[in-house]
GROMACS .gro file of C-alpha atoms in nm:
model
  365
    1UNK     CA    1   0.394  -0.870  -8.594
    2UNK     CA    2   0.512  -1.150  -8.372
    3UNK     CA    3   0.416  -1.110  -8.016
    4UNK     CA    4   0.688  -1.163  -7.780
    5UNK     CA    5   0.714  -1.479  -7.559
    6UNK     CA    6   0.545  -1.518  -7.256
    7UNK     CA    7   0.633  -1.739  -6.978
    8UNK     CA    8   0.386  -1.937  -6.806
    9UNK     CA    9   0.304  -1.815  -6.490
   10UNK     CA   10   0.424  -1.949  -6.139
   11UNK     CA   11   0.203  -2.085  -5.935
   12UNK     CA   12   0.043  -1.818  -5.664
   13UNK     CA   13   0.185  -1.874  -5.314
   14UNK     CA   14  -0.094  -1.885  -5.108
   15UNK     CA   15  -0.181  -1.585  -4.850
   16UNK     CA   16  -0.048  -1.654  -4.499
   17UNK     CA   17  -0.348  -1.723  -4.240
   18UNK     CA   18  -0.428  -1.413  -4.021
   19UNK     CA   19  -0.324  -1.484  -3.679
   20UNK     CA   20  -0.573  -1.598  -3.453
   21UNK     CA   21  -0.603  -1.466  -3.110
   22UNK     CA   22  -0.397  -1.702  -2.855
   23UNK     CA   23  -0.666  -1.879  -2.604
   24UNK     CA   24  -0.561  -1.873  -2.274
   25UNK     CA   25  -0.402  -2.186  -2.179
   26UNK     CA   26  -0.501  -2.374  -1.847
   27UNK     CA   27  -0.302  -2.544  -1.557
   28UNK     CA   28  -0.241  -2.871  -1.707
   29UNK     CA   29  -0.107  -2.712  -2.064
   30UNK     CA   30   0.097  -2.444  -1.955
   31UNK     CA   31   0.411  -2.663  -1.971
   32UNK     CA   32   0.344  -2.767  -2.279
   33UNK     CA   33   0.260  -2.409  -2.438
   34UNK     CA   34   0.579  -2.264  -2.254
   35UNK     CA   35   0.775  -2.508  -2.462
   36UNK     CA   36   0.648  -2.432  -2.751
   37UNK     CA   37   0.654  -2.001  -2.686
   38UNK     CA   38   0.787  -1.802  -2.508
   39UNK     CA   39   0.650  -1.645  -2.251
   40UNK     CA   40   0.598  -1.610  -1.888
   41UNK     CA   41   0.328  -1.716  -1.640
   42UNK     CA   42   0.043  -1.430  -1.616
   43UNK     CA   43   0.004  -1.446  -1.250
   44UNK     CA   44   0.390  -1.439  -1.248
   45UNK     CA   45   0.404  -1.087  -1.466
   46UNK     CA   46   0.114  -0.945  -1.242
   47UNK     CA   47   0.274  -0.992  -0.873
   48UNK     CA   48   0.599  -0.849  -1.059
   49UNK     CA   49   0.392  -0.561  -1.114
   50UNK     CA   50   0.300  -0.517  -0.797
   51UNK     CA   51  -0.070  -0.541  -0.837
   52UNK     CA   52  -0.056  -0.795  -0.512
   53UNK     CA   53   0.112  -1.110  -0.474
   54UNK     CA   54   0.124  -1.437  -0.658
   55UNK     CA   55  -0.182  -1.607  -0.474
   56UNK     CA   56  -0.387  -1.272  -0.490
   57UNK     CA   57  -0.305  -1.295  -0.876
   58UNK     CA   58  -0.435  -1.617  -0.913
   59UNK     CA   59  -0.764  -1.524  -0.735
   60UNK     CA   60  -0.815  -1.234  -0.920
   61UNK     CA   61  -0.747  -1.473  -1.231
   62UNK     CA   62  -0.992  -1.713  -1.133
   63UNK     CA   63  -1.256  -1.431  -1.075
   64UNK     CA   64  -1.286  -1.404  -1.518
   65UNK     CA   65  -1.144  -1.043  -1.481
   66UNK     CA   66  -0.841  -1.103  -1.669
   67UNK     CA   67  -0.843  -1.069  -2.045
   68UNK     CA   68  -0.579  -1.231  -2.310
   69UNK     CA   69  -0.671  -1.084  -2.653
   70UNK     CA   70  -0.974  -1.046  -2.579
   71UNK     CA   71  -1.027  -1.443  -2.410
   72UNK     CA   72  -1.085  -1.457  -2.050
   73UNK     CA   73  -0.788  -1.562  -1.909
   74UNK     CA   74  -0.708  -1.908  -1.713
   75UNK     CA   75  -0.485  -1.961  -1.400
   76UNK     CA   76  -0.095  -2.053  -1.546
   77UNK     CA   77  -0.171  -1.906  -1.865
   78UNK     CA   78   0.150  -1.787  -2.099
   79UNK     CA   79   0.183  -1.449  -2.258
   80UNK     CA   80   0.427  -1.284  -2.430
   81UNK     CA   81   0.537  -0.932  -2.506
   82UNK     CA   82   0.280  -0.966  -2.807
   83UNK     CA   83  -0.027  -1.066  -2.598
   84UNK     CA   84  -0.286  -0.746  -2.502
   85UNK     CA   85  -0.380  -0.850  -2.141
   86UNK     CA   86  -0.671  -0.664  -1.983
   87UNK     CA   87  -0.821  -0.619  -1.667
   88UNK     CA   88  -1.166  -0.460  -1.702
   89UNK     CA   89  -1.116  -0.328  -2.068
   90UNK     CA   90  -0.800  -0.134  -1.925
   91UNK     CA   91  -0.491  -0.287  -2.041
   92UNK     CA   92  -0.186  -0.339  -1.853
   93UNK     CA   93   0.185  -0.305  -1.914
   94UNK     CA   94   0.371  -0.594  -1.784
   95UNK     CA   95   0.750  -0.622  -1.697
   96UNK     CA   96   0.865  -0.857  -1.890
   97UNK     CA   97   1.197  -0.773  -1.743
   98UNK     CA   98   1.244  -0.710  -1.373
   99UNK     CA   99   1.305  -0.409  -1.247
  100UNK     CA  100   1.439  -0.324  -0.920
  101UNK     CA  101   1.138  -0.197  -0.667
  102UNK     CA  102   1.082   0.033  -0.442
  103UNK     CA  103   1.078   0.004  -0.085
  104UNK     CA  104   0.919   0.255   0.194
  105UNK     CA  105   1.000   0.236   0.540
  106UNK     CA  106   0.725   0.416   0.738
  107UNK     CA  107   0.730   0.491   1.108
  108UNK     CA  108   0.379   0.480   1.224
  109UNK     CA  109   0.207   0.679   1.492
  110UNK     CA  110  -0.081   0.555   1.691
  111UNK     CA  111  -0.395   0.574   1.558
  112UNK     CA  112  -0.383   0.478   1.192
  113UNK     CA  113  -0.566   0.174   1.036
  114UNK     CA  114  -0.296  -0.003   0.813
  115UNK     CA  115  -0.633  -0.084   0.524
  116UNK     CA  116  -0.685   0.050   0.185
  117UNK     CA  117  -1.084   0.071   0.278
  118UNK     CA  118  -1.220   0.174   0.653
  119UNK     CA  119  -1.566   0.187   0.638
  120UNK     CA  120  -1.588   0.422   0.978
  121UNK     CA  121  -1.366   0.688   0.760
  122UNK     CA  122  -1.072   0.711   1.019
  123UNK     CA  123  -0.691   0.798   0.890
  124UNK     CA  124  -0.531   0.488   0.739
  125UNK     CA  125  -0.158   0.464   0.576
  126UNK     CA  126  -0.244   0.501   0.260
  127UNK     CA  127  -0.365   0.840   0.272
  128UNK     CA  128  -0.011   0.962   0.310
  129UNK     CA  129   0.169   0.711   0.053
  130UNK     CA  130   0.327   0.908  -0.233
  131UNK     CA  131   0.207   0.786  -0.569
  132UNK     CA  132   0.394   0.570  -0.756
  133UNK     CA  133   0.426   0.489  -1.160
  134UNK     CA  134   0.428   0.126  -1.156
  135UNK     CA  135   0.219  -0.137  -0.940
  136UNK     CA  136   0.056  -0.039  -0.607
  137UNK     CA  137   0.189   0.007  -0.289
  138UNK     CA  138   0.166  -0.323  -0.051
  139UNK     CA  139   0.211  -0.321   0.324
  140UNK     CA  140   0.450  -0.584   0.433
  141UNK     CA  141   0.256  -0.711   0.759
  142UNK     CA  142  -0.012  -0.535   0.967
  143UNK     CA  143  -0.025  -0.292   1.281
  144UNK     CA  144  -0.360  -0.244   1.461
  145UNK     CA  145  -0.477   0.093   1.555
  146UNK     CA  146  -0.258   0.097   1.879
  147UNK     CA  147   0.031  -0.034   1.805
  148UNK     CA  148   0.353   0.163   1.659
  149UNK     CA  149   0.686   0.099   1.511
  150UNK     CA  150   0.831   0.002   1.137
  151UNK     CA  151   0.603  -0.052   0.852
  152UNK     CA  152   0.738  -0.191   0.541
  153UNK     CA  153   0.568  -0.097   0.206
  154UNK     CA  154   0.698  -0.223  -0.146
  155UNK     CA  155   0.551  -0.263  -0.544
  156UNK     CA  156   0.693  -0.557  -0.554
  157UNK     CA  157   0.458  -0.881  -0.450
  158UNK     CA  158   0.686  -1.121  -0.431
  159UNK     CA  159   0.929  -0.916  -0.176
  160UNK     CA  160   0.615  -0.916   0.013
  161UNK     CA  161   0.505  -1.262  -0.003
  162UNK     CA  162   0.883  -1.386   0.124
  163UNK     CA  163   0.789  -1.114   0.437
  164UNK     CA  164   0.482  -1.237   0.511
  165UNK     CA  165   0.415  -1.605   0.428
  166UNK     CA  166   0.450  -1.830   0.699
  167UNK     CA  167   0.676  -2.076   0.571
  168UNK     CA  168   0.956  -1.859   0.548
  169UNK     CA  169   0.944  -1.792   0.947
  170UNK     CA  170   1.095  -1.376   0.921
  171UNK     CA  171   1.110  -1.266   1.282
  172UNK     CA  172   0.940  -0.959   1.407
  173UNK     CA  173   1.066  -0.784   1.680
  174UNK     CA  174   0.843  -0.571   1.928
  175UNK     CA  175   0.967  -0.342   2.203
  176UNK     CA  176   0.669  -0.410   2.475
  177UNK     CA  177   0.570  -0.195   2.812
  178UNK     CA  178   0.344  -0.390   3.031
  179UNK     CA  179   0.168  -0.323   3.337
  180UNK     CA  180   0.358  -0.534   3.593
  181UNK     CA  181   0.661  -0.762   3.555
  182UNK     CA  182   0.683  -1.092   3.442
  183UNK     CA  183   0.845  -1.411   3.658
  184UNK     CA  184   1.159  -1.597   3.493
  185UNK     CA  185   0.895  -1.911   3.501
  186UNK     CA  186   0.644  -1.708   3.302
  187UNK     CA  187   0.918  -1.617   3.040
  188UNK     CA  188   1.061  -1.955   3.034
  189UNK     CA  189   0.712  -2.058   2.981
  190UNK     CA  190   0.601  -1.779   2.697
  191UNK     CA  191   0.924  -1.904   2.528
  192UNK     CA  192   0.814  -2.275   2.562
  193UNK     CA  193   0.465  -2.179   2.429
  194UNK     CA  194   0.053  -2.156   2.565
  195UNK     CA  195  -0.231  -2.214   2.443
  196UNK     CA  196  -0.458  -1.968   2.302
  197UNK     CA  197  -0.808  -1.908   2.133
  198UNK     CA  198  -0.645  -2.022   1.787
  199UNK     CA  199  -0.435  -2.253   1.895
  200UNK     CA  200  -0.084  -2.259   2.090
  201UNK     CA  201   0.185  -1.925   2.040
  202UNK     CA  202   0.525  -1.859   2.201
  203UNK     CA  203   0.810  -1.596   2.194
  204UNK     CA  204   1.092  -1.697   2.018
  205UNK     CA  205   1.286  -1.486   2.271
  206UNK     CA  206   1.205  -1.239   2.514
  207UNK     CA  207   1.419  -1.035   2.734
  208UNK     CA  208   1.369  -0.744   2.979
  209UNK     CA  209   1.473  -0.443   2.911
  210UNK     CA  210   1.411  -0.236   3.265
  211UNK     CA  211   1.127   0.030   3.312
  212UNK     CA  212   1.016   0.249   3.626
  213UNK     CA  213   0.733   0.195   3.866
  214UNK     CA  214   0.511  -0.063   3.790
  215UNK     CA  215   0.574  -0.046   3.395
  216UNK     CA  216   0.846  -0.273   3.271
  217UNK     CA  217   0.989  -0.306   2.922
  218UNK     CA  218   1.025  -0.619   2.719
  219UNK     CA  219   1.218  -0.693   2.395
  220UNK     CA  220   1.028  -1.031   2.222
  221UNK     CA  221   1.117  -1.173   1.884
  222UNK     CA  222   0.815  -1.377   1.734
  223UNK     CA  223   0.790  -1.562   1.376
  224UNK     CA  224   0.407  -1.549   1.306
  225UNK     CA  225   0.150  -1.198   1.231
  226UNK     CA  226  -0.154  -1.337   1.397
  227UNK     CA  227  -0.405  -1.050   1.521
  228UNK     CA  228  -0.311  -0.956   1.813
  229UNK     CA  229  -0.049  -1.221   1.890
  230UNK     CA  230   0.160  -1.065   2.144
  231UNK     CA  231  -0.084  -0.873   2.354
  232UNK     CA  232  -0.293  -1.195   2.385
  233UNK     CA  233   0.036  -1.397   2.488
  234UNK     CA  234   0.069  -1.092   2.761
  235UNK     CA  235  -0.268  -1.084   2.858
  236UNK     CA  236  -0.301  -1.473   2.906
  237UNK     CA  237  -0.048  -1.373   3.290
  238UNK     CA  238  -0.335  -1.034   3.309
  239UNK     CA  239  -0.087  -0.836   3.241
  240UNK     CA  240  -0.190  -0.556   2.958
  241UNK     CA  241  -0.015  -0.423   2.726
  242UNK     CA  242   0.038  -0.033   2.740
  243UNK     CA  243   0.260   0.036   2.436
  244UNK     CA  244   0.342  -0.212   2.127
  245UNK     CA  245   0.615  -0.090   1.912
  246UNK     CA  246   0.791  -0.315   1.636
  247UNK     CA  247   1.151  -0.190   1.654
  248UNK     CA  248   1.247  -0.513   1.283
  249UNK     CA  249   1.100  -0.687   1.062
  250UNK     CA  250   1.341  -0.952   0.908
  251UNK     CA  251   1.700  -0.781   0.834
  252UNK     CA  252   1.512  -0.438   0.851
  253UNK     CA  253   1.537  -0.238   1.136
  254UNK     CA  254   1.354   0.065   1.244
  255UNK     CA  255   1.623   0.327   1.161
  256UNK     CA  256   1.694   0.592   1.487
  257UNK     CA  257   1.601   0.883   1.231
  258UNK     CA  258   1.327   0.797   1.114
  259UNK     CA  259   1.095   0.931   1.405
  260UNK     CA  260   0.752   0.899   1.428
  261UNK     CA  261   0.521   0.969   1.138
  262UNK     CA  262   0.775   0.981   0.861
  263UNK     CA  263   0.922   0.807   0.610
  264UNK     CA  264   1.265   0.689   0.447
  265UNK     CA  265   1.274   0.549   0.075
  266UNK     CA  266   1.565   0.223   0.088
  267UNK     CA  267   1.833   0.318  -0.126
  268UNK     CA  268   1.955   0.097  -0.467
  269UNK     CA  269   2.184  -0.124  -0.307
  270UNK     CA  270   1.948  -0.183  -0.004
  271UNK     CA  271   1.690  -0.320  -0.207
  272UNK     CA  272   1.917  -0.542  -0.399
  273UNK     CA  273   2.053  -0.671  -0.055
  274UNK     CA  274   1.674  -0.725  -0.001
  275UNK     CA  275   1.650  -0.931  -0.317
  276UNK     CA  276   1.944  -1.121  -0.247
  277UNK     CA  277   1.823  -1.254   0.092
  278UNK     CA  278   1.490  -1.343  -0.029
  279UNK     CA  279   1.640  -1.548  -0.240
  280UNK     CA  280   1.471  -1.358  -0.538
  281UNK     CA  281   1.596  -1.253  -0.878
  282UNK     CA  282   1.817  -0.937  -0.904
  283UNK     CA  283   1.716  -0.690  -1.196
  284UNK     CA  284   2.012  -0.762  -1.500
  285UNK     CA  285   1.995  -0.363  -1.536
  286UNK     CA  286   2.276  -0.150  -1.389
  287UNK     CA  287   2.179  -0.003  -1.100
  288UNK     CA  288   2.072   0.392  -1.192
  289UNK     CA  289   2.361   0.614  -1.100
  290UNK     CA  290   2.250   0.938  -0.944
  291UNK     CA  291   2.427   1.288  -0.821
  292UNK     CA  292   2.522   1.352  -0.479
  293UNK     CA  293   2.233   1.575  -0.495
  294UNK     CA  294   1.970   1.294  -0.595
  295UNK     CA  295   2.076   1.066  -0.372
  296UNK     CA  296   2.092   1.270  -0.099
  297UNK     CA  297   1.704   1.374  -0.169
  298UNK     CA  298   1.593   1.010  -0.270
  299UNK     CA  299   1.685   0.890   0.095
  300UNK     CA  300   1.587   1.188   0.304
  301UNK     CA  301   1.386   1.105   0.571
  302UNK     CA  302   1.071   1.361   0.467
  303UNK     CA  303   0.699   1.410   0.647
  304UNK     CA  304   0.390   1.219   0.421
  305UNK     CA  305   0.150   1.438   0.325
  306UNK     CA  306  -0.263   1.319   0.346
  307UNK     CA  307  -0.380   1.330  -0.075
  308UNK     CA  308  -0.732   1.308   0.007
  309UNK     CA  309  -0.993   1.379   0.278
  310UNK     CA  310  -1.194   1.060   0.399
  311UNK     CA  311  -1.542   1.098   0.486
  312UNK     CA  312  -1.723   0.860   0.698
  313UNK     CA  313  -2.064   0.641   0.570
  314UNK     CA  314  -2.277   0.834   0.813
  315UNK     CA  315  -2.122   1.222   0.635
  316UNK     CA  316  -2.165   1.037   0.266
  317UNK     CA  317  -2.510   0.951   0.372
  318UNK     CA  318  -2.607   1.285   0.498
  319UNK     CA  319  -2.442   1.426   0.170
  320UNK     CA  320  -2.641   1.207   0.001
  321UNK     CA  321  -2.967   1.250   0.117
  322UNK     CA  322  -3.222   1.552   0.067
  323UNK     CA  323  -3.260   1.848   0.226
  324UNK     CA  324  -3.569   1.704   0.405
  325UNK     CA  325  -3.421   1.356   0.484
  326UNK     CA  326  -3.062   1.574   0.643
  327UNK     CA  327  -3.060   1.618   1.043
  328UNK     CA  328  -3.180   1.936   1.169
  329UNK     CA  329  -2.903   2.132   1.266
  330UNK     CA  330  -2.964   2.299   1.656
  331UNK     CA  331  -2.840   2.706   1.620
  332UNK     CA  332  -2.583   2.803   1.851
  333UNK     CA  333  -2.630   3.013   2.124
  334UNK     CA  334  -2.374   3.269   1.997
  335UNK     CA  335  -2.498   3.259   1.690
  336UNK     CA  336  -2.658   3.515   1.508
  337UNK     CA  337  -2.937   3.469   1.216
  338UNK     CA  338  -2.903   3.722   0.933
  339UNK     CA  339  -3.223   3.932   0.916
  340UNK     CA  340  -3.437   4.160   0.600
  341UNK     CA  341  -3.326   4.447   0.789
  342UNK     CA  342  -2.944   4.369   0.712
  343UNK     CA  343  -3.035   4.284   0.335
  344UNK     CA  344  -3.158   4.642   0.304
  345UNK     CA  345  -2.880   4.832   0.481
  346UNK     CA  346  -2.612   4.603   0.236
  347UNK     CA  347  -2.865   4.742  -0.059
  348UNK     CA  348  -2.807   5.069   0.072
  349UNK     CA  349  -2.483   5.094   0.138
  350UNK     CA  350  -2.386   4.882  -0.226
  351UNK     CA  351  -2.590   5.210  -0.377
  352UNK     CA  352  -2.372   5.485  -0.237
  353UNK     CA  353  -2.074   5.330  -0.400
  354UNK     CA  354  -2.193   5.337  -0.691
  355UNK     CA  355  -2.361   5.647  -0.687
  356UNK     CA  356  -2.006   5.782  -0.611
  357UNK     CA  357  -1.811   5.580  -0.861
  358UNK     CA  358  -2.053   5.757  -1.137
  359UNK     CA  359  -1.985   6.048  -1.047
  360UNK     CA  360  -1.591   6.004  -1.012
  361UNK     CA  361  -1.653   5.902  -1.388
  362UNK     CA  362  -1.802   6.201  -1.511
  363UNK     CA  363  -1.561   6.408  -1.371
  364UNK     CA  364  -1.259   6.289  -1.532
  365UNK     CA  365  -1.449   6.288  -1.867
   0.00000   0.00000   0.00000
């Protein structure tokens, strides 16, 4: 029986190559990779995030905590939306695409440290922050301890960069009561600038605003956050400062409702007007359309709430430590100290009851 005909077989096409994990690509390639994939800066992705801005990226970059596929990532490295990037074996979901952020006004009392981490364990302004989905919170600018007024706090670290860098020159504007009352030469010269510890500082304006008694008011417009800028330029004349509130920050002003010690979420359209005079990128995604109802509770002004009780180094310490290591603790005088004699008459009196509960029970049996 004649077998049939066979065909020669065609040549095997050789197995495709697994693909190999993408190395990160440095400074001086990152041109070159972009135009061959595409992708978008890491440090880029991560301020867009809001995991800090674009220079705190690059730090954190440079510190070997960033992983790309498991390689240690490089500052201007390229990833895509195929890349796994990781920072300390957690990995991270980057927008690829922008999304619109959020922005907090906050009206802060005295008293409260504007830090993530006081080591003295005294009420800061992140305590009462509502948590968020995506990115961190980031304070736009810094208020001491005494000092009141509009605080500014977005996800979004490029919003805060264009706040805060100071190239960009955004005014801050400070209602001031001092003790005393300045000359017109003293505010010609405070506009004109002095010199201080680290180096000169002026007013870009300053006007007053009345007062009674010896306390006068002062409206002053300045375009730099050094520490303690304006009460130095004050107390250069000795004249101190008795209350520092900022009233704007850049086109933001410190809404009449929003009193002291709460807060007021920016509304869609307010952030994109935000966007648009950075000079940053608007979202491409229509804006989310919400109820009456939604919108009137998305930009109520509302009271924070503190998440978590901070304990100072000295309480940790004494939590810490042994019972024999702890401070004595010194009884009070109107204290009294529980004694055998009231263990017996609660062992007594615990007896009764039950002696009466038993024989409840065998009566209804």
């Amino acid at each position: 029986m004649a077998r049939p005909f066979k065909s020669p077989k065609a040549a095997s096409t050789p197995r495709p190559a697994k693909p190999q994990p993408s190395a990160p690509v440095s400074a001086d390639d990152a041109d070159a990779a972009s135009a061959s994939r595409a992708g978008q800066r890491l440090h880029k992705l991560l301020a867009l995030a809001g995991f800090g801005s674009r220079r705190d990226m690059e730090t954190l970059i440079e510190s070997g905590r960033i992983t790309i596929n498991g390689q240690v990532a490089l500052v201007g490295a390229v990833v895509d939306e195929h890349d796994v990037v990781r920072l300390d074996s957690r990995i991270l979901h980057l927008p690829f695409e922008a999304e619109l952020p959020q922005v907090l006004l906050y009206h802060k009392p005295e008293g409260e440290m504007v830090t993530q981490d006081d080591p003295e364990g005294r009420a800061t302004v992140f305590d009462k922050l509502p948590r968020i989905k995506q990115g961190k919170w980031i304070a736009i600018g810094r208020l001491d301890m005494n000092t009141s007024g509009l605080l500014i706090f977005t996800n979004s670290g490029e919003l805060a960069n264009y706040f805060m860098h100071p190239r960009y020159e955004v005014e801050r504007e400070y209602a001031v009561r001092i003790l005393g009352e300045l000359t017109p030469e003293q505010m010609s010269q405070l506009t004109q600038g002095i010199e201080l510890e680290d180096g000169p500082a002026n007013f870009e304006s300053i006007h007053a605003s009345g007062g009674e008694g010896a306390n006068k008011w002062y409206q002053v417009v300045i375009k730099e956050g050094r520490n303690r800028e304006v009460r130095r330029l004050f107390e250069a004349y000795h004249l101190p400062v008795s209350r520092l509130m900022r009233v704007r920050f850049g086109p933001v002003a410190l809404p009449p409702r929003l009193k002291r010690g709460t807060m007021l979420k920016l509304e869609q359209k307010q952030v994109v007007a935000l966007l648009e005079w950075a000079g940053l990128p608007v979202p491409r995604k229509p804006l989310k359309q919400l109820s009456p109802h939604e919108k009137d509770r998305a930009t109520r002004v509302f009271v924070p709430k503190v998440r978590k009780q901070r304990r100072s180094l000295l309480e940790t310490a004494n939590a810490s430590a042994t019972p024999e290591q702890r401070p004595a603790r010194a009884p009070t005088a109107n204290r009294r100290i529980r004694q055998e004699s009231d263990l017996v008459q609660a062992s007594r009196q615990n007896a009764r009851l039950n002696t009466g509960a038993k024989k409840r029970n065998d009566r209804n049996r």
